[in-house]
Coordinates of C-alpha atoms in Angstrom, one line a residue:
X34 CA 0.0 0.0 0.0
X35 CA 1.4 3.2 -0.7
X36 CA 2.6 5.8 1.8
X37 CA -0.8 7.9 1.0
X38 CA -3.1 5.3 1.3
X39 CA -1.7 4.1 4.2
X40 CA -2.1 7.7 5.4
X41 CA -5.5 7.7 4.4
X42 CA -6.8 4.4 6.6
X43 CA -8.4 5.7 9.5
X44 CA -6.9 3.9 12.6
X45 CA -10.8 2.4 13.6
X46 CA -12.3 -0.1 11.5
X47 CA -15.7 1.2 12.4
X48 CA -14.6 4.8 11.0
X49 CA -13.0 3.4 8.0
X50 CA -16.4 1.9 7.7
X51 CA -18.6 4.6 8.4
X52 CA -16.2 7.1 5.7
X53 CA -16.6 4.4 3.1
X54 CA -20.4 4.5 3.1
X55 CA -20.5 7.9 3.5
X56 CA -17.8 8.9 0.7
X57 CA -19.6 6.1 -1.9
X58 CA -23.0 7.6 -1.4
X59 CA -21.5 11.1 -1.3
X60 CA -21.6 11.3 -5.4
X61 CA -24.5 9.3 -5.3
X62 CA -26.5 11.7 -3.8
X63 CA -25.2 14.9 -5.7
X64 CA -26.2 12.7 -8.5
X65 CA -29.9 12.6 -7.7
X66 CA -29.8 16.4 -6.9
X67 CA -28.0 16.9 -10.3
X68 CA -30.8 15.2 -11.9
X69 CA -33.5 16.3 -10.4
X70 CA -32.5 20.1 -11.2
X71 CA -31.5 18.7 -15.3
X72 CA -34.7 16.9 -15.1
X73 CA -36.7 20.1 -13.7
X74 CA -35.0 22.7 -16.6
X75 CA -35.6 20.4 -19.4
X76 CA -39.5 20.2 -17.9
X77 CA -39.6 24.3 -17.6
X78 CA -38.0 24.8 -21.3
X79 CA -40.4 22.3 -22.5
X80 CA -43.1 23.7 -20.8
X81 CA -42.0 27.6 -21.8
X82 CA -41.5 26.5 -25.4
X83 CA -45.2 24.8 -26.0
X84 CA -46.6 27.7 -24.2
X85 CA -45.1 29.9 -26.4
X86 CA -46.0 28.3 -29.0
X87 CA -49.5 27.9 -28.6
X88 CA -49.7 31.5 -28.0
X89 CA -48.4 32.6 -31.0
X90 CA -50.0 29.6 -33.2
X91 CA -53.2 31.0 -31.5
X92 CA -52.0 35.2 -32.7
X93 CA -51.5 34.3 -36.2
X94 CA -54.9 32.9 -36.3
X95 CA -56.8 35.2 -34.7
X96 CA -55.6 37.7 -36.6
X97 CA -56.1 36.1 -39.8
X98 CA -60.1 35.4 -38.8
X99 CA -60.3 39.1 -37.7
X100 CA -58.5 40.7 -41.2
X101 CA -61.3 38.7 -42.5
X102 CA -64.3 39.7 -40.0
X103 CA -62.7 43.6 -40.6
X104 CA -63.2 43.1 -44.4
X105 CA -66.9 41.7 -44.1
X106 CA -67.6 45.0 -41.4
X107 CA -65.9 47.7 -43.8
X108 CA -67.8 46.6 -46.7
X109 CA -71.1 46.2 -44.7
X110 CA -70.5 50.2 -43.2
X111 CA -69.8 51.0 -47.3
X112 CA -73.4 50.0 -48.2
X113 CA -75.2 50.3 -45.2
X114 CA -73.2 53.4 -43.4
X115 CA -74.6 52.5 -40.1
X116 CA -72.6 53.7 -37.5
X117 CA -72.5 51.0 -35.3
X118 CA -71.1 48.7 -38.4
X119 CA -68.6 51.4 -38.6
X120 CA -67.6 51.5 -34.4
X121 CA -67.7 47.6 -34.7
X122 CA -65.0 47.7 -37.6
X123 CA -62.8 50.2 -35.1
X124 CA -63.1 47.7 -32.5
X125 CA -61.7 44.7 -34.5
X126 CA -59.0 47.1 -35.5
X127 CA -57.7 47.4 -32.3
X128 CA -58.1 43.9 -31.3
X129 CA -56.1 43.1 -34.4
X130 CA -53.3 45.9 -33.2
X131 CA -53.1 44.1 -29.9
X132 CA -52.7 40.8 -31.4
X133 CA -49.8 41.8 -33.7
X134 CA -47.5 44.1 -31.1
X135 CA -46.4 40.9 -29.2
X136 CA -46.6 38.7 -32.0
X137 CA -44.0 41.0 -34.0
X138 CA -42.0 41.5 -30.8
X139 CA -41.5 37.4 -31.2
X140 CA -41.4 36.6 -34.9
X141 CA -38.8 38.2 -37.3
X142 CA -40.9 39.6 -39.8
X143 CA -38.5 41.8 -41.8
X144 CA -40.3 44.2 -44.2
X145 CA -43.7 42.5 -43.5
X146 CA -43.6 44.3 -40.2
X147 CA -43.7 47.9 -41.9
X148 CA -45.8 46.8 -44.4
X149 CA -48.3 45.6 -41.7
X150 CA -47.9 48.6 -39.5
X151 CA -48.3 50.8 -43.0
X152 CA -51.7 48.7 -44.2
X153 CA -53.3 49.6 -40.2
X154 CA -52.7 53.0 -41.1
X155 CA -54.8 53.3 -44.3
X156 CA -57.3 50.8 -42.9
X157 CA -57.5 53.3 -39.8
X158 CA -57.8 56.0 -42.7
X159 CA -60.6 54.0 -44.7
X160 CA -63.1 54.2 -41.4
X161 CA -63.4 58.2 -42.0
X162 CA -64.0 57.2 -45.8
X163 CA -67.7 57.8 -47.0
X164 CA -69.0 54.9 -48.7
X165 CA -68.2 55.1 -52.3
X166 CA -64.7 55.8 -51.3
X167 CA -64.5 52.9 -49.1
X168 CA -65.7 50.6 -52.3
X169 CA -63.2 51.9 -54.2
X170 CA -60.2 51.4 -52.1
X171 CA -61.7 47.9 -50.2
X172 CA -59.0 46.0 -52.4
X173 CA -56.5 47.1 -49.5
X174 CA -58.1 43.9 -47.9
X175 CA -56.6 41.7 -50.6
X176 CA -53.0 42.3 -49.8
X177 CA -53.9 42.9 -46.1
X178 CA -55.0 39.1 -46.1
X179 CA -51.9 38.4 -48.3
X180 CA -49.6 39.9 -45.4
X181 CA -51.5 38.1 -42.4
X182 CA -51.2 34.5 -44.8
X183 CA -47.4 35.5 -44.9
X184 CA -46.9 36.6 -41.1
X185 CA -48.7 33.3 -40.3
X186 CA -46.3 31.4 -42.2
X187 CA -43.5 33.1 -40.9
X188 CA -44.7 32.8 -37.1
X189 CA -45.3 29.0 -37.7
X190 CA -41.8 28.5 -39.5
X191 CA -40.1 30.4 -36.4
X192 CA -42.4 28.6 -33.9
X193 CA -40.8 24.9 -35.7
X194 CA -37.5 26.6 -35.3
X195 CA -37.7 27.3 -31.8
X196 CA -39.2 24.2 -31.0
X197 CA -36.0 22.8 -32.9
X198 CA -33.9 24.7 -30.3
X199 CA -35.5 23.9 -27.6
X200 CA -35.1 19.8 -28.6
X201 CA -31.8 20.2 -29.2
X202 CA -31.1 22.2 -25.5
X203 CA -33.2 19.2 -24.3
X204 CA -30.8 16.4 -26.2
X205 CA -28.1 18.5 -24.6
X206 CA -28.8 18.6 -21.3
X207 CA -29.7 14.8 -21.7
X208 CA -26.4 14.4 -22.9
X209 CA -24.5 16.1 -20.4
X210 CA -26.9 14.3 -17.2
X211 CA -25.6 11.5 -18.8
X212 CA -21.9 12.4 -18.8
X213 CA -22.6 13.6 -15.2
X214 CA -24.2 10.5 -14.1
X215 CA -21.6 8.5 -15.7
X216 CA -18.7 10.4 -13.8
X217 CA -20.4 10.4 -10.6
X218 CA -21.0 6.6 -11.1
X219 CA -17.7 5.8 -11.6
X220 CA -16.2 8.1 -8.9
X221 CA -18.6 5.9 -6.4
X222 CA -17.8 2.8 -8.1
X223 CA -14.0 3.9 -7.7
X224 CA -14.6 5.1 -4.2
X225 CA -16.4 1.6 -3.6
X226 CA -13.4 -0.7 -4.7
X227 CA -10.8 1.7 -3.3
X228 CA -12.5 1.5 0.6
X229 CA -12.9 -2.7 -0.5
X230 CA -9.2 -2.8 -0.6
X231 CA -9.0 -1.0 2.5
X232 CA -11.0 -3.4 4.0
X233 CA -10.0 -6.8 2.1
X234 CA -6.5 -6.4 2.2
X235 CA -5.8 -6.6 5.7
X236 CA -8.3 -9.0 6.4
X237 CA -6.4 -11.1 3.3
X238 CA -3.3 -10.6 5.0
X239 CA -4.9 -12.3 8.4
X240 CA -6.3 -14.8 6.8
X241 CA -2.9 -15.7 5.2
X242 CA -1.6 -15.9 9.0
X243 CA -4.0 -17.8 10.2
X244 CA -3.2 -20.3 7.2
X245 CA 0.3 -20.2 8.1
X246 CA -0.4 -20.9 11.8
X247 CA -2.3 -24.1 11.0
X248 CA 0.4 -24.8 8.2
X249 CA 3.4 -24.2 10.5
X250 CA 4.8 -22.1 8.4
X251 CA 7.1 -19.2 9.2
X252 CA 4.9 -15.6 9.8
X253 CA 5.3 -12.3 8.4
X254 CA 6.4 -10.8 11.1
X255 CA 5.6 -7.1 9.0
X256 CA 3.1 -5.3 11.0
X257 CA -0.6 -6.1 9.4
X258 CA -1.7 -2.5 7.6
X259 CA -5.5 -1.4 8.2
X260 CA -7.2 0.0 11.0
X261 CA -6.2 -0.6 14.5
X262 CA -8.3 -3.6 15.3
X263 CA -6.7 -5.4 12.7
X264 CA -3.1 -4.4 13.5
X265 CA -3.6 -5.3 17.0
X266 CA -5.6 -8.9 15.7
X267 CA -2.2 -9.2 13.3
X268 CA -0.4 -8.9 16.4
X269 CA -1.7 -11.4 18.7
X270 CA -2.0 -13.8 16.0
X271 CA 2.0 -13.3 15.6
X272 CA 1.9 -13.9 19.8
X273 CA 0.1 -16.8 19.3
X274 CA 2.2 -17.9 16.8
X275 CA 5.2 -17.4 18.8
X276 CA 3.7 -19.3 22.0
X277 CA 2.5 -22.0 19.9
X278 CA 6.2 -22.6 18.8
X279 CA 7.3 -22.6 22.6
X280 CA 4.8 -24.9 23.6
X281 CA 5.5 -27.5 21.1
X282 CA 9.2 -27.1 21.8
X283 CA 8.3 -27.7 25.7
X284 CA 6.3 -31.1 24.4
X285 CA 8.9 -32.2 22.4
X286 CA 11.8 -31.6 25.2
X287 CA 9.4 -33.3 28.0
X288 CA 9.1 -36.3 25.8
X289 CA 12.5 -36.5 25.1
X290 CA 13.5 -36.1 29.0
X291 CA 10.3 -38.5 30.1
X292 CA 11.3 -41.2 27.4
X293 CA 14.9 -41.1 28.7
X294 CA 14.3 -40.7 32.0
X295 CA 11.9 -43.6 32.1
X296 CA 14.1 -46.4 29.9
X297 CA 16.9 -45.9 32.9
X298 CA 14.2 -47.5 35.6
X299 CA 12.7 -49.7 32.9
X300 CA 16.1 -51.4 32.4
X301 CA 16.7 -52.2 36.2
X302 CA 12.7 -53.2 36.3
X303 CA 13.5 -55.4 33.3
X304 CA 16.9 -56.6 34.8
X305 CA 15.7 -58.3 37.8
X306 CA 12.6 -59.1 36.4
X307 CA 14.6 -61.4 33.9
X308 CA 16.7 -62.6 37.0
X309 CA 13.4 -63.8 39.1
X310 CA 12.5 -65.5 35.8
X311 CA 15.5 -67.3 35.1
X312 CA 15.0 -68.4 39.0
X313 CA 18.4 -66.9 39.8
X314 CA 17.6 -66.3 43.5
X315 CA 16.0 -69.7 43.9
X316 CA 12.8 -71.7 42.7
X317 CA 9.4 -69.9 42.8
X318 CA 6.0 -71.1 43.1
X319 CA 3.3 -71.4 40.9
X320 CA 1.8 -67.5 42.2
X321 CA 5.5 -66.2 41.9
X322 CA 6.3 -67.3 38.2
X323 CA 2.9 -65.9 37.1
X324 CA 4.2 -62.6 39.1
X325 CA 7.0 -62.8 37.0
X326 CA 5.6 -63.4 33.8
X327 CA 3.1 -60.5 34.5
X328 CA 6.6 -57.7 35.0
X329 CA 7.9 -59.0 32.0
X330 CA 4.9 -58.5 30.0
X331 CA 4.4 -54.9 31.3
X332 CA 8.1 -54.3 31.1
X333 CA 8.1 -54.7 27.6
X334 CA 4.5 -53.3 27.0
X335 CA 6.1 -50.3 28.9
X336 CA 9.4 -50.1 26.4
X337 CA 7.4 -50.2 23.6
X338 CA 5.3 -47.3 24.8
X339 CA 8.6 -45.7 25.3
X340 CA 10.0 -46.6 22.0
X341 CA 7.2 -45.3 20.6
X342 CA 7.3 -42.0 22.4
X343 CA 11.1 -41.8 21.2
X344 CA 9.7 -42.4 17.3
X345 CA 7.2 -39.9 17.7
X346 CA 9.9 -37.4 19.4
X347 CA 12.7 -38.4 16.2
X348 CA 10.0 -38.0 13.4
X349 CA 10.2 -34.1 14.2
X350 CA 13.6 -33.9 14.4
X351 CA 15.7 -36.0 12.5
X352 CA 16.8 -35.3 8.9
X353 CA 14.8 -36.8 6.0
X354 CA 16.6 -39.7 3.4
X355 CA 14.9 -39.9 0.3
X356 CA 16.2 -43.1 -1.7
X357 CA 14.9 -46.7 -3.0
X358 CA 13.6 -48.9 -0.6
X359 CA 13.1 -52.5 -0.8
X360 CA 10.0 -52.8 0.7
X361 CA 9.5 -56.4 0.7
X362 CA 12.0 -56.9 3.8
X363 CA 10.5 -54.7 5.7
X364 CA 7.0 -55.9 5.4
X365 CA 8.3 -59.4 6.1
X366 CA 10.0 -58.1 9.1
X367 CA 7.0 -56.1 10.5
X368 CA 5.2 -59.8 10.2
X369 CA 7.4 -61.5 11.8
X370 CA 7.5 -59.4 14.9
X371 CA 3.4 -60.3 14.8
X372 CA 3.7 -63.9 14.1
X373 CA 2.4 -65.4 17.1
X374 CA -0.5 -62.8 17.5
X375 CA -1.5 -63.8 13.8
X376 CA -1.4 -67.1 15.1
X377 CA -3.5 -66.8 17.9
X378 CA -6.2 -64.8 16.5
X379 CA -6.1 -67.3 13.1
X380 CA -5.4 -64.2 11.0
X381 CA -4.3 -64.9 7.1
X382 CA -2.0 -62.7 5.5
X383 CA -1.7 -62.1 1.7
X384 CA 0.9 -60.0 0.2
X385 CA 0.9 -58.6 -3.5
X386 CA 3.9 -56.1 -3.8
X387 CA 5.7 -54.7 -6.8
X388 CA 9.2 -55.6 -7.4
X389 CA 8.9 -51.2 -8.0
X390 CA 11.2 -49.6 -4.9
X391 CA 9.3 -46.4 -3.8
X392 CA 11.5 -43.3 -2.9
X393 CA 11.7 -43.2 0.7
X394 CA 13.4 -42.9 3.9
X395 CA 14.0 -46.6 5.2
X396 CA 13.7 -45.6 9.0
X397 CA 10.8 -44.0 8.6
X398 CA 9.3 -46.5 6.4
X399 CA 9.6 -48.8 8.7
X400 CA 7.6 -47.2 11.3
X401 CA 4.9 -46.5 8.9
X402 CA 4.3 -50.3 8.1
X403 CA 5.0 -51.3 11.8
X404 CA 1.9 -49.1 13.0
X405 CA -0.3 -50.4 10.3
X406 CA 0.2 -54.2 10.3
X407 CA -0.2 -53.7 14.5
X408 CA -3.1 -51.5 13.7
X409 CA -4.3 -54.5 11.3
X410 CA -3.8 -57.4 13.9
X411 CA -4.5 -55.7 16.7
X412 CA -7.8 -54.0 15.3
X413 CA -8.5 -57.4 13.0
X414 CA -11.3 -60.0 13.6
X415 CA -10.3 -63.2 15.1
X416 CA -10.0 -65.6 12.1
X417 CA -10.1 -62.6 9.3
X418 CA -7.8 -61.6 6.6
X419 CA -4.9 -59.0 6.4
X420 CA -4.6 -58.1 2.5
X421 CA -1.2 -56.3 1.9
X422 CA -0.9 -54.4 -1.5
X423 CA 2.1 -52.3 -3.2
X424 CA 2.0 -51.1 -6.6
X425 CA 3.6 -48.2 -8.6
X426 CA 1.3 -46.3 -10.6
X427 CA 2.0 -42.9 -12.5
X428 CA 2.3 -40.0 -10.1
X429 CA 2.9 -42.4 -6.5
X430 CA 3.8 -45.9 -4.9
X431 CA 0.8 -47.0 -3.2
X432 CA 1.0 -49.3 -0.4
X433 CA -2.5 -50.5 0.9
X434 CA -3.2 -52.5 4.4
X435 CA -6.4 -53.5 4.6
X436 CA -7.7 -55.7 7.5
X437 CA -11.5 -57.8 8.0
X438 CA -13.2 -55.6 11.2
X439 CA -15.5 -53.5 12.0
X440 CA -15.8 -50.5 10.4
X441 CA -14.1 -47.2 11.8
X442 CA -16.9 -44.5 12.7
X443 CA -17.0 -41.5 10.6
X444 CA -16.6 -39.1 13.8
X445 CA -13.2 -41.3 14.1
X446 CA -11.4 -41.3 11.1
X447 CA -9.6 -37.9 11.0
X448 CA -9.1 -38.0 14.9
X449 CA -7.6 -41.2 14.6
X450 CA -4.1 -39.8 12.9
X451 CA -4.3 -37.2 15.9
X452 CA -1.6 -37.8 19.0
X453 CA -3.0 -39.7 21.6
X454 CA -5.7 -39.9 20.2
X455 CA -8.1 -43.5 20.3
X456 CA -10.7 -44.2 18.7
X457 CA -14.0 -45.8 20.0
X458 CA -13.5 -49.3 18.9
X459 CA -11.7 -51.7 21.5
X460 CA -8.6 -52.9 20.5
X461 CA -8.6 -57.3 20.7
X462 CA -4.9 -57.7 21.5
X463 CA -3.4 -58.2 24.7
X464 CA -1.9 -54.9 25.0
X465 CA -3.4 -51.3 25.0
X466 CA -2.4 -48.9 22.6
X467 CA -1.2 -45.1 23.3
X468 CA -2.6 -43.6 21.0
X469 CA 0.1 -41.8 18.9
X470 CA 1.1 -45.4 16.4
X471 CA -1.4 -43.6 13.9
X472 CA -0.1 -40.3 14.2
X473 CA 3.5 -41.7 14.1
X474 CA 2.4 -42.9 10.5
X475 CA 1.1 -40.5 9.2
X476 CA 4.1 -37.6 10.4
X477 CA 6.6 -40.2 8.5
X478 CA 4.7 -40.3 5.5
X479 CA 4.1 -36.6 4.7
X480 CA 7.7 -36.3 5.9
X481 CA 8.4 -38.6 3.1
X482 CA 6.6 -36.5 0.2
X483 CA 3.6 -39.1 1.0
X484 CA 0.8 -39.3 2.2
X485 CA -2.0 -41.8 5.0
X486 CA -5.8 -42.1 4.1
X487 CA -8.0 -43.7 5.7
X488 CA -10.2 -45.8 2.9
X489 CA -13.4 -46.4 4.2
X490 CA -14.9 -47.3 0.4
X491 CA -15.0 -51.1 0.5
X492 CA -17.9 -52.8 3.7
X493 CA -16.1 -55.1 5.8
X494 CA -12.9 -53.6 5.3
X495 CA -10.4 -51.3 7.1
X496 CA -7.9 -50.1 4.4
X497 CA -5.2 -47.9 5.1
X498 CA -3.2 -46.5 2.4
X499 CA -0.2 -45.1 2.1
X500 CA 1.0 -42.8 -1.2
X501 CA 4.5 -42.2 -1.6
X502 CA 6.8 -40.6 -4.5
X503 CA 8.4 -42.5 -6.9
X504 CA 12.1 -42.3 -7.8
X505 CA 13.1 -38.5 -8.3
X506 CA 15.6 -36.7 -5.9
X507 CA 17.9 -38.7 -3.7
X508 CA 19.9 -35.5 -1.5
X509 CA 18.5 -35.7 2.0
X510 CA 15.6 -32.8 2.7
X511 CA 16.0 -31.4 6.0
X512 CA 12.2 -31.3 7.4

């Protein structure tokens, strides 16, 4: 944002706010006072121009029907010299002066107009006339009527011409309301996007953040630039941020310390555990060998809790290997260590796996399957099937471990990659689980370039599957 717009954010969101509606409107509303006023002038020159011309329109006739009613009274007076015949033809006279003063004031008659004003003065002259006189000149009428046809025409002709005008003022001021309209439309519209950005941006630049935070990515630690409640939300998301990162150093270190600090006690427990069992102090009785047997079983239930705390603990840590795996091995190896479960529960296992090698770190490879086949047994009905699938396809290696169960519940199967996190279903081995094998897994794999699902798809089935890359880069990748 530039150093003028930045100066131009008000420091309150709810006064950024309020200016925006208030600026966007702004134009609107000198727009419909604009218009009304345009709208107003074009009714008023409308209105004035009609007028007028019906006015004059109505002149030039009148005076046409009285040249004609002063004819037919003149030659009436000439034969019947009445004198009220002769006062009526005065009084049509003057009516006919009044007519055509304003309607010469408006029309451009030219010599007409002193030829009109010249033919009033004889026809004022012909009242005072006897009656033979007023035979004799009564042709004056003829070119009297000629001049009121003419001044008729010309009054109409001007009339069309004014009307003409007053159209084209009308297209004008249509013209330049639009233009007006136009501008103030665009300065809102302007106004409109300009306060958007205002708005958006820092909110875009939060929502960034709070995608980094769940990504665990690096922050911008560049102050957020808006109004003051979102500098100050920009802020605390950068504390949170910050305190999140300390918190899951503390968890790692205390898991690192607690595994440590409990292998050094499990060793002695296991030590003399394995001494009372090898009946090194002397022979035991029936309740003291089952004693025994029961700390060796929790002493290694307990190390593999620990071992698995130490996985979880070395799969943030340690650097990444990517190279070609035999994969093969390792699933063999993973059964092995489950043979005599599989045996007890009268579990089958089938394997199909491509001779393909997957890119992959081996360590964490290993963990991956280890988790899954115990998931598999552990998880597996008595007497069921444990189908085992590898194959390379065009963009990954996918390795599938599917087991015969009951299904995982729909509320369960994102929580179940989660640390320390169990689902609802009871686990049918011997030993309980802690709850992070999953989330072991799946850490490895996207640590890998892979990916764990959960494939839910097939009834009577629990399939895990596991996506990894195929050969590319072998340098090690620091996580």
């Amino acid at each position: 944002m530039s150093n003028a717009a930045r100066g131009f954010a008000p420091r309150s969101l709810l006064r950024l706010v309020l200016i925006a509606f208030t600026l966007v409107l702004l134009p609107l509303i000198l727009l419909v006072i604009q218009n009304s006023r345009t709208l107003e002038r074009v009714n008023r020159l409308a209105e004035e121009g009609m007028q007028s011309a019906v006015i004059d329109t109505r002149r030039a006739s009148d005076m046409n029907d009285l040249a004609l009613d002063m004819e037919r009274a003149i030659r009436r007076y000439a034969v019947l010299e009445a004198p009220e015949l002769r006062l009526h033809y005065l009084r049509l006279l003057e009516r006919y002066r009044k007519e055509m003063e304003p309607l010469l004031r408006v029309v451009d008659a030219g010599k007409l107009d002193a030829t009109l004003r010249e033919q009033l003065v004889e026809l004022v002259d012909l009242a005072q006339a006897s009656g033979a006189q007023i035979r004799e000149r009564v042709s004056i009428f003829d070119a009297f009527n000629r001049a009121n046809v003419e001044l008729d025409r010309l009054a109409r002709e001007q009339i069309d011409v004014r009307i003409n005008r007053i159209r084209d003022q009308v297209a004008e001021v249509r013209r330049r309301m639009w233009l007006l309209s136009g501008g103030l439309g665009g300065a809102s519209l302007v106004l409109a996007l300009l306060f958007t950005y205002l708005i958006i941006r820092p909110v875009r630049q939060l929502e960034q953040r709070i995608q980094g935070l769940g990504a665990g990515v690096e922050p911008d630690e560049r102050p957020i630039s808006g109004p003051a409640e979102l500098v100050e939300l920009g802020e605390r998301l950068n504390w949170l941020h910050h305190r999140l990162r300390e918190l899951e150093a503390q968890k790692l270190q205390f898991l690192r310390h607690l595994s440590h600090e409990l292998k050094t006690p499990l060793a002695s427990l296991r030590e003399g555990a394995d001494l009372l069992a090898e009946k090194v102090t002397g022979p035991l009785t029936a309740e003291q060998e089952e004693i025994c047997e029961l700390l060796v079983d929790n002493s290694f239930r307990l190390q593999g809790l620990i071992e698995q705390l130490l996985d979880y603990n070395r799969i943030q840590q340690v650097q990444v290997y990517h190279q070609p795996v035999e994969l093969k091995p390792l699933l063999e190896e993973s059964l092995e260590a489950h043979r005599l479960t599989l045996e007890n529960k009268g579990m089958t296992v089938s394997l199909e796996v491509d001779e393909t090698q997957p890119l992959a770190d081996n360590h964490r490879l290993r963990l991956v399957l280890e988790n899954l086949i115990s998931n598999a047994v552990n998880y597996g009905d008595e007497g069921g099937d444990i189908h085992i699938k590898a194959k390379a396809g065009e963009q990954e290696y996918v390795l599938s471990v599917a087991n015969t169960g009951q299904p995982i519940p729909e509320a369960d199967r994102e929580r179940i990659f989660e640390p320390f996190v169990q689902g609802s279903q009871e686990r049918k081995g011997v030993l309980k689980g802690s709850g992070i094998g999953l989330s072991i897994a799946r850490e490895a794999a996207i640590s890998m370039g892979g990916r764990l699902t959960l494939d839910s798809t097939q009834p009577g089935w629990v399939r895990f599957e596991l996506g990894l890359p195929g050969h590319g880069n072998k340098e090690p990748v620091d996580e």
